[in-house]
Amino acid sequence: MDLNLAGRHALVCGASEGIGRAAAHELALLGADVTVLARRPEALAEVAAALPRVASQQHATIALDVADAVALRETVGRLVATRPVHILVNNTGGPPGGRALDAGADDYLAAFQRHLLANQALAQLTVPGMRTAGWGRIVNIVSTSVKEPIPNLGVSNTIRGAVASWAKTLSRELGADGITVNNVLPGYTRTQRLEQILHDRIQATGKDEATVSATMLATVPAGRFAEAHEIAAAIAFLASPAAGYISGVSLAVDGGRMQSI
Ligand code: NAD
């Protein structure tokens, strides 16, 4: 099985921690040059310095907020002008919790900007280089809510569906260029995002953390939360040469939690 990414350049967003950081690590292990993107330069410098590398590998950082459309286009535009990106991992923090009906227009607009419009700008910036190479991978980190909406994550559920439909459309537009587009749907994964979800549920129910965790895990056949590297392994596989005939899928990595087929 060909998992070799030597000579490929990956741009991994939301990479200062959590699933994004773990994805950057796995892609570097497979030989890719990795540019890690998130908001905090110091955190990114630490992440980039800790990435696996052989002598020829060059890792880099980009510090920006993906919601800043102007900075995103300028900075990533400069990057692709010097180093084409072959692998784009679209990822950022999840929207705050709450009921769909209670969210304001601003909440929906902010999530649309940070998830869908940022992904679109990044795809527009990176696809020309992928086309020139005749090879490209776009992997979007979304959520199982694409298939089964999760209670009390109204804005998130809504925006994930939009991203998944966008990705499916894009996969059909780019297939002939040797570019695949897929989504990874993490289950409950031990990161800051899970801490936030646990915190929200503790606040909403008045129950303690052990009870809230147990209630969540009762829905997971694997009986445990995922580690970030387990989600990252799926991302890295979809980015690899071996996955060249997989496009337009939404792959759940959720310990069997989803009930739909
Ligand atoms: P996380 O909060 O641990 O990490 C998010 C990363 O994105 C961090 O590096 C953060 O600095 C960066 N980021 C946040 N906002 C940004 C912005 N505006 N611009 C640039 N970078 C930004 O999250 P995670 O658990 O790694 O999750 C990644 C994605 O997967 C999120 O969309 C999350 O909602 C989703 N997800 C997570 C879980 C889970 O259980 N952890 C489950 C389902 C879906």
PDB file of C-alpha atoms and ligand atoms in Angstrom:
ATOM      1  CA  MET A   1       0.000   0.000   0.000  1.00  0.00           C
ATOM      2  CA  ASP A   2       1.490   3.361  -1.051  1.00  0.00           C
ATOM      3  CA  LEU A   3       1.316   5.826   1.827  1.00  0.00           C
ATOM      4  CA  ASN A   4       4.390   7.797   0.788  1.00  0.00           C
ATOM      5  CA  LEU A   5       3.885  11.579   0.806  1.00  0.00           C
ATOM      6  CA  ALA A   6       7.522  12.572   0.230  1.00  0.00           C
ATOM      7  CA  GLY A   7       7.661  15.650  -1.995  1.00  0.00           C
ATOM      8  CA  ARG A   8       4.051  16.614  -1.252  1.00  0.00           C
ATOM      9  CA  HIS A   9       3.204  19.837   0.572  1.00  0.00           C
ATOM     10  CA  ALA A  10       0.294  19.769   3.040  1.00  0.00           C
ATOM     11  CA  LEU A  11      -1.499  22.808   4.483  1.00  0.00           C
ATOM     12  CA  VAL A  12      -3.202  21.795   7.723  1.00  0.00           C
ATOM     13  CA  CYS A  13      -5.597  24.317   9.257  1.00  0.00           C
ATOM     14  CA  GLY A  14      -6.537  24.472  12.936  1.00  0.00           C
ATOM     15  CA  ALA A  15      -3.241  22.727  13.604  1.00  0.00           C
ATOM     16  CA  SER A  16      -2.110  24.271  16.890  1.00  0.00           C
ATOM     17  CA  GLU A  17      -3.867  21.532  18.857  1.00  0.00           C
ATOM     18  CA  GLY A  18      -6.378  18.697  18.755  1.00  0.00           C
ATOM     19  CA  ILE A  19      -7.205  16.821  15.581  1.00  0.00           C
ATOM     20  CA  GLY A  20      -5.443  19.330  13.305  1.00  0.00           C
ATOM     21  CA  ARG A  21      -2.176  19.028  15.194  1.00  0.00           C
ATOM     22  CA  ALA A  22      -2.411  15.244  15.158  1.00  0.00           C
ATOM     23  CA  ALA A  23      -3.121  15.293  11.396  1.00  0.00           C
ATOM     24  CA  ALA A  24      -0.047  17.455  10.791  1.00  0.00           C
ATOM     25  CA  HIS A  25       2.013  14.902  12.724  1.00  0.00           C
ATOM     26  CA  GLU A  26       0.714  11.900  10.739  1.00  0.00           C
ATOM     27  CA  LEU A  27       1.209  13.661   7.388  1.00  0.00           C
ATOM     28  CA  ALA A  28       4.776  14.567   8.333  1.00  0.00           C
ATOM     29  CA  LEU A  29       5.400  10.954   9.361  1.00  0.00           C
ATOM     30  CA  LEU A  30       4.335   9.900   5.858  1.00  0.00           C
ATOM     31  CA  GLY A  31       6.962  12.278   4.452  1.00  0.00           C
ATOM     32  CA  ALA A  32       4.991  15.420   3.572  1.00  0.00           C
ATOM     33  CA  ASP A  33       6.268  18.957   4.044  1.00  0.00           C
ATOM     34  CA  VAL A  34       3.656  20.451   6.369  1.00  0.00           C
ATOM     35  CA  THR A  35       2.551  24.057   6.802  1.00  0.00           C
ATOM     36  CA  VAL A  36       0.527  24.387   9.999  1.00  0.00           C
ATOM     37  CA  LEU A  37      -2.050  27.181  10.201  1.00  0.00           C
ATOM     38  CA  ALA A  38      -3.859  28.572  13.260  1.00  0.00           C
ATOM     39  CA  ARG A  39      -4.072  31.897  15.130  1.00  0.00           C
ATOM     40  CA  ARG A  40      -1.223  31.822  17.684  1.00  0.00           C
ATOM     41  CA  PRO A  41       2.320  32.115  16.274  1.00  0.00           C
ATOM     42  CA  GLU A  42       4.071  30.819  19.423  1.00  0.00           C
ATOM     43  CA  ALA A  43       1.902  27.705  19.593  1.00  0.00           C
ATOM     44  CA  LEU A  44       2.455  27.065  15.885  1.00  0.00           C
ATOM     45  CA  ALA A  45       6.212  27.430  16.183  1.00  0.00           C
ATOM     46  CA  GLU A  46       6.170  24.790  18.906  1.00  0.00           C
ATOM     47  CA  VAL A  47       3.988  22.466  16.797  1.00  0.00           C
ATOM     48  CA  ALA A  48       6.164  22.862  13.691  1.00  0.00           C
ATOM     49  CA  ALA A  49       9.364  22.251  15.672  1.00  0.00           C
ATOM     50  CA  ALA A  50       7.915  19.020  17.082  1.00  0.00           C
ATOM     51  CA  LEU A  51       6.841  17.592  13.702  1.00  0.00           C
ATOM     52  CA  PRO A  52       8.707  14.506  12.501  1.00  0.00           C
ATOM     53  CA  ARG A  53      11.156  15.301   9.711  1.00  0.00           C
ATOM     54  CA  VAL A  54      13.920  13.772   7.668  1.00  0.00           C
ATOM     55  CA  ALA A  55      16.618  16.064   6.247  1.00  0.00           C
ATOM     56  CA  SER A  56      14.722  17.062   3.105  1.00  0.00           C
ATOM     57  CA  GLN A  57      11.421  17.891   4.825  1.00  0.00           C
ATOM     58  CA  GLN A  58      10.538  21.563   5.304  1.00  0.00           C
ATOM     59  CA  HIS A  59       7.767  22.488   7.717  1.00  0.00           C
ATOM     60  CA  ALA A  60       6.374  26.013   8.094  1.00  0.00           C
ATOM     61  CA  THR A  61       3.750  28.024   9.974  1.00  0.00           C
ATOM     62  CA  ILE A  62       1.032  30.532   9.070  1.00  0.00           C
ATOM     63  CA  ALA A  63      -0.577  32.479  11.910  1.00  0.00           C
ATOM     64  CA  LEU A  64      -3.992  33.837  11.017  1.00  0.00           C
ATOM     65  CA  ASP A  65      -7.681  33.653  11.831  1.00  0.00           C
ATOM     66  CA  VAL A  66      -9.462  31.774   9.035  1.00  0.00           C
ATOM     67  CA  ALA A  67     -12.441  34.102   9.569  1.00  0.00           C
ATOM     68  CA  ASP A  68     -10.295  37.002   8.295  1.00  0.00           C
ATOM     69  CA  ALA A  69     -11.035  36.595   4.596  1.00  0.00           C
ATOM     70  CA  VAL A  70      -8.576  39.282   3.467  1.00  0.00           C
ATOM     71  CA  ALA A  71      -5.630  37.949   5.490  1.00  0.00           C
ATOM     72  CA  LEU A  72      -6.464  34.403   4.421  1.00  0.00           C
ATOM     73  CA  ARG A  73      -6.359  35.240   0.717  1.00  0.00           C
ATOM     74  CA  GLU A  74      -3.218  37.388   1.004  1.00  0.00           C
ATOM     75  CA  THR A  75      -1.179  35.053   3.203  1.00  0.00           C
ATOM     76  CA  VAL A  76      -2.128  31.739   1.646  1.00  0.00           C
ATOM     77  CA  GLY A  77      -1.886  33.408  -1.781  1.00  0.00           C
ATOM     78  CA  ARG A  78       1.762  34.219  -1.017  1.00  0.00           C
ATOM     79  CA  LEU A  79       2.360  30.652   0.192  1.00  0.00           C
ATOM     80  CA  VAL A  80       1.003  28.938  -2.933  1.00  0.00           C
ATOM     81  CA  ALA A  81       2.905  31.376  -5.181  1.00  0.00           C
ATOM     82  CA  THR A  82       6.160  29.976  -3.787  1.00  0.00           C
ATOM     83  CA  ARG A  83       5.162  26.433  -2.736  1.00  0.00           C
ATOM     84  CA  PRO A  84       2.087  24.809  -4.282  1.00  0.00           C
ATOM     85  CA  VAL A  85      -0.114  22.952  -1.798  1.00  0.00           C
ATOM     86  CA  HIS A  86      -1.004  19.360  -2.750  1.00  0.00           C
ATOM     87  CA  ILE A  87      -2.906  18.403   0.394  1.00  0.00           C
ATOM     88  CA  LEU A  88      -5.397  20.764   2.045  1.00  0.00           C
ATOM     89  CA  VAL A  89      -6.850  19.852   5.433  1.00  0.00           C
ATOM     90  CA  ASN A  90      -9.763  22.191   6.137  1.00  0.00           C
ATOM     91  CA  ASN A  91     -10.273  22.419   9.881  1.00  0.00           C
ATOM     92  CA  THR A  92     -11.082  24.998  12.548  1.00  0.00           C
ATOM     93  CA  GLY A  93     -12.752  25.214  15.955  1.00  0.00           C
ATOM     94  CA  GLY A  94     -16.388  24.117  16.189  1.00  0.00           C
ATOM     95  CA  PRO A  95     -19.209  26.659  16.680  1.00  0.00           C
ATOM     96  CA  PRO A  96     -20.560  27.218  20.212  1.00  0.00           C
ATOM     97  CA  GLY A  97     -23.368  24.953  21.426  1.00  0.00           C
ATOM     98  CA  GLY A  98     -27.023  25.844  21.777  1.00  0.00           C
ATOM     99  CA  ARG A  99     -30.416  25.190  20.219  1.00  0.00           C
ATOM    100  CA  ALA A 100     -30.894  25.976  16.530  1.00  0.00           C
ATOM    101  CA  LEU A 101     -33.884  28.188  17.250  1.00  0.00           C
ATOM    102  CA  ASP A 102     -32.070  30.303  19.837  1.00  0.00           C
ATOM    103  CA  ALA A 103     -29.077  31.174  17.621  1.00  0.00           C
ATOM    104  CA  GLY A 104     -28.976  34.609  16.050  1.00  0.00           C
ATOM    105  CA  ALA A 105     -28.239  35.473  12.434  1.00  0.00           C
ATOM    106  CA  ASP A 106     -24.748  36.557  13.521  1.00  0.00           C
ATOM    107  CA  ASP A 107     -24.057  33.121  14.980  1.00  0.00           C
ATOM    108  CA  TYR A 108     -24.961  31.449  11.693  1.00  0.00           C
ATOM    109  CA  LEU A 109     -23.033  34.007   9.636  1.00  0.00           C
ATOM    110  CA  ALA A 110     -19.901  33.623  11.783  1.00  0.00           C
ATOM    111  CA  ALA A 111     -19.980  29.844  11.420  1.00  0.00           C
ATOM    112  CA  PHE A 112     -20.591  30.127   7.672  1.00  0.00           C
ATOM    113  CA  GLN A 113     -17.578  32.436   7.347  1.00  0.00           C
ATOM    114  CA  ARG A 114     -15.242  30.336   9.491  1.00  0.00           C
ATOM    115  CA  HIS A 115     -16.169  26.992   7.995  1.00  0.00           C
ATOM    116  CA  LEU A 116     -17.672  27.175   4.523  1.00  0.00           C
ATOM    117  CA  LEU A 117     -16.266  30.441   3.157  1.00  0.00           C
ATOM    118  CA  ALA A 118     -12.791  29.796   4.563  1.00  0.00           C
ATOM    119  CA  ASN A 119     -12.812  26.317   2.994  1.00  0.00           C
ATOM    120  CA  GLN A 120     -13.935  27.814  -0.303  1.00  0.00           C
ATOM    121  CA  ALA A 121     -11.184  30.454  -0.295  1.00  0.00           C
ATOM    122  CA  LEU A 122      -8.562  27.843   0.587  1.00  0.00           C
ATOM    123  CA  ALA A 123      -9.785  25.526  -2.164  1.00  0.00           C
ATOM    124  CA  GLN A 124      -9.722  28.341  -4.713  1.00  0.00           C
ATOM    125  CA  LEU A 125      -6.170  29.221  -3.692  1.00  0.00           C
ATOM    126  CA  THR A 126      -4.775  25.675  -3.643  1.00  0.00           C
ATOM    127  CA  VAL A 127      -6.581  23.850  -6.463  1.00  0.00           C
ATOM    128  CA  PRO A 128      -4.596  25.542  -9.283  1.00  0.00           C
ATOM    129  CA  GLY A 129      -1.350  24.075  -7.870  1.00  0.00           C
ATOM    130  CA  MET A 130      -2.985  20.655  -7.448  1.00  0.00           C
ATOM    131  CA  ARG A 131      -4.177  20.812 -11.051  1.00  0.00           C
ATOM    132  CA  THR A 132      -0.671  21.616 -12.267  1.00  0.00           C
ATOM    133  CA  ALA A 133       0.643  18.630 -10.300  1.00  0.00           C
ATOM    134  CA  GLY A 134      -2.218  16.447 -11.604  1.00  0.00           C
ATOM    135  CA  TRP A 135      -2.626  15.307  -7.990  1.00  0.00           C
ATOM    136  CA  GLY A 136      -4.396  16.750  -4.991  1.00  0.00           C
ATOM    137  CA  ARG A 137      -6.222  15.932  -1.787  1.00  0.00           C
ATOM    138  CA  ILE A 138      -8.784  18.010   0.093  1.00  0.00           C
ATOM    139  CA  VAL A 139      -9.880  16.590   3.450  1.00  0.00           C
ATOM    140  CA  ASN A 140     -12.488  18.473   5.480  1.00  0.00           C
ATOM    141  CA  ILE A 141     -12.832  17.814   9.211  1.00  0.00           C
ATOM    142  CA  VAL A 142     -16.523  18.001   9.906  1.00  0.00           C
ATOM    143  CA  SER A 143     -18.710  16.011  12.339  1.00  0.00           C
ATOM    144  CA  THR A 144     -21.012  12.993  12.516  1.00  0.00           C
ATOM    145  CA  SER A 145     -23.782  15.617  12.637  1.00  0.00           C
ATOM    146  CA  VAL A 146     -23.494  15.653   8.829  1.00  0.00           C
ATOM    147  CA  LYS A 147     -25.523  12.432   8.967  1.00  0.00           C
ATOM    148  CA  GLU A 148     -27.145  12.528  12.397  1.00  0.00           C
ATOM    149  CA  PRO A 149     -27.676  16.010  13.900  1.00  0.00           C
ATOM    150  CA  ILE A 150     -26.516  16.234  17.528  1.00  0.00           C
ATOM    151  CA  PRO A 151     -28.867  17.799  20.115  1.00  0.00           C
ATOM    152  CA  ASN A 152     -27.913  21.281  21.333  1.00  0.00           C
ATOM    153  CA  LEU A 153     -25.406  21.891  18.514  1.00  0.00           C
ATOM    154  CA  GLY A 154     -27.856  23.735  16.253  1.00  0.00           C
ATOM    155  CA  VAL A 155     -25.449  26.045  14.420  1.00  0.00           C
ATOM    156  CA  SER A 156     -22.802  23.346  14.126  1.00  0.00           C
ATOM    157  CA  ASN A 157     -25.266  20.795  12.705  1.00  0.00           C
ATOM    158  CA  THR A 158     -26.419  23.332  10.124  1.00  0.00           C
ATOM    159  CA  ILE A 159     -23.000  24.432   8.949  1.00  0.00           C
ATOM    160  CA  ARG A 160     -21.605  20.876   8.814  1.00  0.00           C
ATOM    161  CA  GLY A 161     -24.348  19.901   6.392  1.00  0.00           C
ATOM    162  CA  ALA A 162     -23.443  22.849   4.166  1.00  0.00           C
ATOM    163  CA  VAL A 163     -19.755  21.903   4.189  1.00  0.00           C
ATOM    164  CA  ALA A 164     -20.551  18.274   3.341  1.00  0.00           C
ATOM    165  CA  SER A 165     -22.743  19.285   0.387  1.00  0.00           C
ATOM    166  CA  TRP A 166     -20.071  21.723  -0.809  1.00  0.00           C
ATOM    167  CA  ALA A 167     -17.433  18.979  -0.580  1.00  0.00           C
ATOM    168  CA  LYS A 168     -19.540  16.439  -2.467  1.00  0.00           C
ATOM    169  CA  THR A 169     -20.117  18.957  -5.256  1.00  0.00           C
ATOM    170  CA  LEU A 170     -16.424  19.823  -5.385  1.00  0.00           C
ATOM    171  CA  SER A 171     -15.421  16.150  -5.520  1.00  0.00           C
ATOM    172  CA  ARG A 172     -17.392  15.756  -8.727  1.00  0.00           C
ATOM    173  CA  GLU A 173     -15.953  18.951 -10.232  1.00  0.00           C
ATOM    174  CA  LEU A 174     -12.311  18.035  -9.480  1.00  0.00           C
ATOM    175  CA  GLY A 175     -12.196  14.267 -10.056  1.00  0.00           C
ATOM    176  CA  ALA A 176     -10.848  14.553 -13.589  1.00  0.00           C
ATOM    177  CA  ASP A 177      -7.902  16.619 -12.291  1.00  0.00           C
ATOM    178  CA  GLY A 178      -6.638  13.826 -10.034  1.00  0.00           C
ATOM    179  CA  ILE A 179      -7.954  15.652  -6.975  1.00  0.00           C
ATOM    180  CA  THR A 180     -10.029  13.878  -4.328  1.00  0.00           C
ATOM    181  CA  VAL A 181     -12.310  15.638  -1.838  1.00  0.00           C
ATOM    182  CA  ASN A 182     -13.459  13.828   1.297  1.00  0.00           C
ATOM    183  CA  ASN A 183     -14.808  14.528   4.771  1.00  0.00           C
ATOM    184  CA  VAL A 184     -13.730  12.975   8.045  1.00  0.00           C
ATOM    185  CA  LEU A 185     -16.433  12.900  10.728  1.00  0.00           C
ATOM    186  CA  PRO A 186     -14.842  12.579  14.165  1.00  0.00           C
ATOM    187  CA  GLY A 187     -16.718  10.960  16.996  1.00  0.00           C
ATOM    188  CA  TYR A 188     -16.193  12.108  20.585  1.00  0.00           C
ATOM    189  CA  THR A 189     -12.453  12.836  20.608  1.00  0.00           C
ATOM    190  CA  ARG A 190     -10.280  13.856  23.562  1.00  0.00           C
ATOM    191  CA  THR A 191      -9.444  17.481  22.662  1.00  0.00           C
ATOM    192  CA  GLN A 192     -10.365  20.959  23.890  1.00  0.00           C
ATOM    193  CA  ARG A 193     -13.549  20.705  21.815  1.00  0.00           C
ATOM    194  CA  LEU A 194     -14.664  17.681  23.859  1.00  0.00           C
ATOM    195  CA  GLU A 195     -13.852  19.566  27.074  1.00  0.00           C
ATOM    196  CA  GLN A 196     -16.099  22.386  25.848  1.00  0.00           C
ATOM    197  CA  ILE A 197     -18.932  19.980  24.977  1.00  0.00           C
ATOM    198  CA  LEU A 198     -18.647  18.264  28.380  1.00  0.00           C
ATOM    199  CA  HIS A 199     -18.645  21.654  30.103  1.00  0.00           C
ATOM    200  CA  ASP A 200     -21.767  22.765  28.177  1.00  0.00           C
ATOM    201  CA  ARG A 201     -23.602  19.554  29.086  1.00  0.00           C
ATOM    202  CA  ILE A 202     -22.614  19.800  32.752  1.00  0.00           C
ATOM    203  CA  GLN A 203     -23.984  23.371  32.779  1.00  0.00           C
ATOM    204  CA  ALA A 204     -27.163  22.401  30.926  1.00  0.00           C
ATOM    205  CA  THR A 205     -27.983  19.316  33.036  1.00  0.00           C
ATOM    206  CA  GLY A 206     -26.463  20.160  36.442  1.00  0.00           C
ATOM    207  CA  LYS A 207     -24.908  16.654  36.456  1.00  0.00           C
ATOM    208  CA  ASP A 208     -21.274  15.910  37.299  1.00  0.00           C
ATOM    209  CA  GLU A 209     -18.605  15.154  34.700  1.00  0.00           C
ATOM    210  CA  ALA A 210     -18.495  11.405  35.354  1.00  0.00           C
ATOM    211  CA  THR A 211     -22.253  11.122  34.799  1.00  0.00           C
ATOM    212  CA  VAL A 212     -22.198  13.261  31.666  1.00  0.00           C
ATOM    213  CA  SER A 213     -19.223  11.293  30.240  1.00  0.00           C
ATOM    214  CA  ALA A 214     -20.906   7.977  31.031  1.00  0.00           C
ATOM    215  CA  THR A 215     -24.111   9.105  29.297  1.00  0.00           C
ATOM    216  CA  MET A 216     -22.139  10.057  26.190  1.00  0.00           C
ATOM    217  CA  LEU A 217     -20.092   6.855  26.200  1.00  0.00           C
ATOM    218  CA  ALA A 218     -23.224   4.725  26.538  1.00  0.00           C
ATOM    219  CA  THR A 219     -23.887   5.656  22.892  1.00  0.00           C
ATOM    220  CA  VAL A 220     -20.404   4.562  21.719  1.00  0.00           C
ATOM    221  CA  PRO A 221     -20.017   0.819  21.052  1.00  0.00           C
ATOM    222  CA  ALA A 222     -16.227   1.120  21.480  1.00  0.00           C
ATOM    223  CA  GLY A 223     -16.948   2.328  25.028  1.00  0.00           C
ATOM    224  CA  ARG A 224     -14.342   5.096  25.075  1.00  0.00           C
ATOM    225  CA  PHE A 225     -13.521   8.498  23.621  1.00  0.00           C
ATOM    226  CA  ALA A 226     -11.202   8.615  20.587  1.00  0.00           C
ATOM    227  CA  GLU A 227      -7.674   9.943  20.771  1.00  0.00           C
ATOM    228  CA  ALA A 228      -6.814  12.659  18.235  1.00  0.00           C
ATOM    229  CA  HIS A 229      -4.252  10.435  16.492  1.00  0.00           C
ATOM    230  CA  GLU A 230      -7.014   7.948  15.634  1.00  0.00           C
ATOM    231  CA  ILE A 231      -8.885  10.614  13.662  1.00  0.00           C
ATOM    232  CA  ALA A 232      -5.599  11.819  12.171  1.00  0.00           C
ATOM    233  CA  ALA A 233      -4.824   8.329  10.856  1.00  0.00           C
ATOM    234  CA  ALA A 234      -7.976   8.448   8.709  1.00  0.00           C
ATOM    235  CA  ILE A 235      -7.083  11.948   7.477  1.00  0.00           C
ATOM    236  CA  ALA A 236      -3.568  10.831   6.530  1.00  0.00           C
ATOM    237  CA  PHE A 237      -4.860   7.729   4.741  1.00  0.00           C
ATOM    238  CA  LEU A 238      -7.308   9.807   2.669  1.00  0.00           C
ATOM    239  CA  ALA A 239      -4.387  12.103   1.798  1.00  0.00           C
ATOM    240  CA  SER A 240      -2.194   9.218   0.684  1.00  0.00           C
ATOM    241  CA  PRO A 241      -1.645   7.826  -2.822  1.00  0.00           C
ATOM    242  CA  ALA A 242      -3.354   4.610  -1.650  1.00  0.00           C
ATOM    243  CA  ALA A 243      -6.673   6.469  -1.330  1.00  0.00           C
ATOM    244  CA  GLY A 244      -6.623   7.839  -4.880  1.00  0.00           C
ATOM    245  CA  TYR A 245      -9.922   6.206  -5.867  1.00  0.00           C
ATOM    246  CA  ILE A 246     -11.816   7.379  -2.761  1.00  0.00           C
ATOM    247  CA  SER A 247     -13.598  10.681  -3.350  1.00  0.00           C
ATOM    248  CA  GLY A 248     -16.810  12.308  -2.210  1.00  0.00           C
ATOM    249  CA  VAL A 249     -17.156  10.227   0.958  1.00  0.00           C
ATOM    250  CA  SER A 250     -17.933  11.226   4.531  1.00  0.00           C
ATOM    251  CA  LEU A 251     -15.953   8.826   6.711  1.00  0.00           C
ATOM    252  CA  ALA A 252     -17.068   8.540  10.325  1.00  0.00           C
ATOM    253  CA  VAL A 253     -14.334   7.710  12.843  1.00  0.00           C
ATOM    254  CA  ASP A 254     -16.636   7.404  15.820  1.00  0.00           C
ATOM    255  CA  GLY A 255     -16.158   4.031  17.511  1.00  0.00           C
ATOM    256  CA  GLY A 256     -19.398   2.868  15.876  1.00  0.00           C
ATOM    257  CA  ARG A 257     -21.587   5.579  17.438  1.00  0.00           C
ATOM    258  CA  MET A 258     -23.639   6.504  14.384  1.00  0.00           C
ATOM    259  CA  GLN A 259     -26.745   4.394  13.927  1.00  0.00           C
ATOM    260  CA  SER A 260     -27.329   5.094  10.233  1.00  0.00           C
ATOM    261  CA  ILE A 261     -25.934   2.777   7.539  1.00  0.00           C
TER     262      ILE A 261
HETATM  263  P1  NAD B   1      -9.909  21.944  19.015  1.00  0.00           P
HETATM  264  O1  NAD B   1     -10.758  23.028  19.553  1.00  0.00           O
HETATM  265  O2  NAD B   1      -9.133  21.084  19.932  1.00  0.00           O
HETATM  266  O3  NAD B   1      -8.872  22.540  17.942  1.00  0.00           O
HETATM  267  C1  NAD B   1      -9.298  23.468  16.976  1.00  0.00           C
HETATM  268  C2  NAD B   1      -8.086  24.049  16.273  1.00  0.00           C
HETATM  269  O4  NAD B   1      -8.540  25.088  15.384  1.00  0.00           O
HETATM  270  C3  NAD B   1      -7.090  24.697  17.225  1.00  0.00           C
HETATM  271  O5  NAD B   1      -5.792  24.573  16.691  1.00  0.00           O
HETATM  272  C4  NAD B   1      -7.532  26.152  17.200  1.00  0.00           C
HETATM  273  O6  NAD B   1      -6.511  27.042  17.577  1.00  0.00           O
HETATM  274  C5  NAD B   1      -7.873  26.303  15.719  1.00  0.00           C
HETATM  275  N1  NAD B   1      -8.782  27.405  15.448  1.00  0.00           N
HETATM  276  C6  NAD B   1      -9.945  27.678  16.079  1.00  0.00           C
HETATM  277  N2  NAD B   1     -10.517  28.777  15.538  1.00  0.00           N
HETATM  278  C7  NAD B   1      -9.686  29.202  14.556  1.00  0.00           C
HETATM  279  C8  NAD B   1      -9.729  30.281  13.639  1.00  0.00           C
HETATM  280  N3  NAD B   1     -10.744  31.143  13.645  1.00  0.00           N
HETATM  281  N4  NAD B   1      -8.704  30.421  12.758  1.00  0.00           N
HETATM  282  C9  NAD B   1      -7.676  29.544  12.741  1.00  0.00           C
HETATM  283  N5  NAD B   1      -7.587  28.504  13.589  1.00  0.00           N
HETATM  284  C10 NAD B   1      -8.577  28.330  14.483  1.00  0.00           C
HETATM  285  O7  NAD B   1     -10.907  21.082  18.115  1.00  0.00           O
HETATM  286  P2  NAD B   1     -10.807  19.536  17.681  1.00  0.00           P
HETATM  287  O8  NAD B   1     -11.438  18.687  18.698  1.00  0.00           O
HETATM  288  O9  NAD B   1      -9.450  19.247  17.199  1.00  0.00           O
HETATM  289  O10 NAD B   1     -11.860  19.531  16.482  1.00  0.00           O
HETATM  290  C11 NAD B   1     -11.551  19.892  15.153  1.00  0.00           C
HETATM  291  C12 NAD B   1     -12.872  19.967  14.399  1.00  0.00           C
HETATM  292  O11 NAD B   1     -13.563  18.709  14.522  1.00  0.00           O
HETATM  293  C13 NAD B   1     -13.819  21.048  14.959  1.00  0.00           C
HETATM  294  O12 NAD B   1     -14.555  21.615  13.921  1.00  0.00           O
HETATM  295  C14 NAD B   1     -14.708  20.231  15.865  1.00  0.00           C
HETATM  296  O13 NAD B   1     -15.945  20.849  16.121  1.00  0.00           O
HETATM  297  C15 NAD B   1     -14.852  18.956  15.082  1.00  0.00           C
HETATM  298  N6  NAD B   1     -15.272  17.826  15.910  1.00  0.00           N
HETATM  299  C16 NAD B   1     -14.628  17.548  17.069  1.00  0.00           C
HETATM  300  C17 NAD B   1     -15.102  16.510  17.848  1.00  0.00           C
HETATM  301  C18 NAD B   1     -14.453  16.172  19.168  1.00  0.00           C
HETATM  302  O14 NAD B   1     -15.020  15.380  19.932  1.00  0.00           O
HETATM  303  N7  NAD B   1     -13.271  16.690  19.478  1.00  0.00           N
HETATM  304  C19 NAD B   1     -16.212  15.767  17.437  1.00  0.00           C
HETATM  305  C20 NAD B   1     -16.825  16.068  16.246  1.00  0.00           C
HETATM  306  C21 NAD B   1     -16.353  17.122  15.486  1.00  0.00           C
END
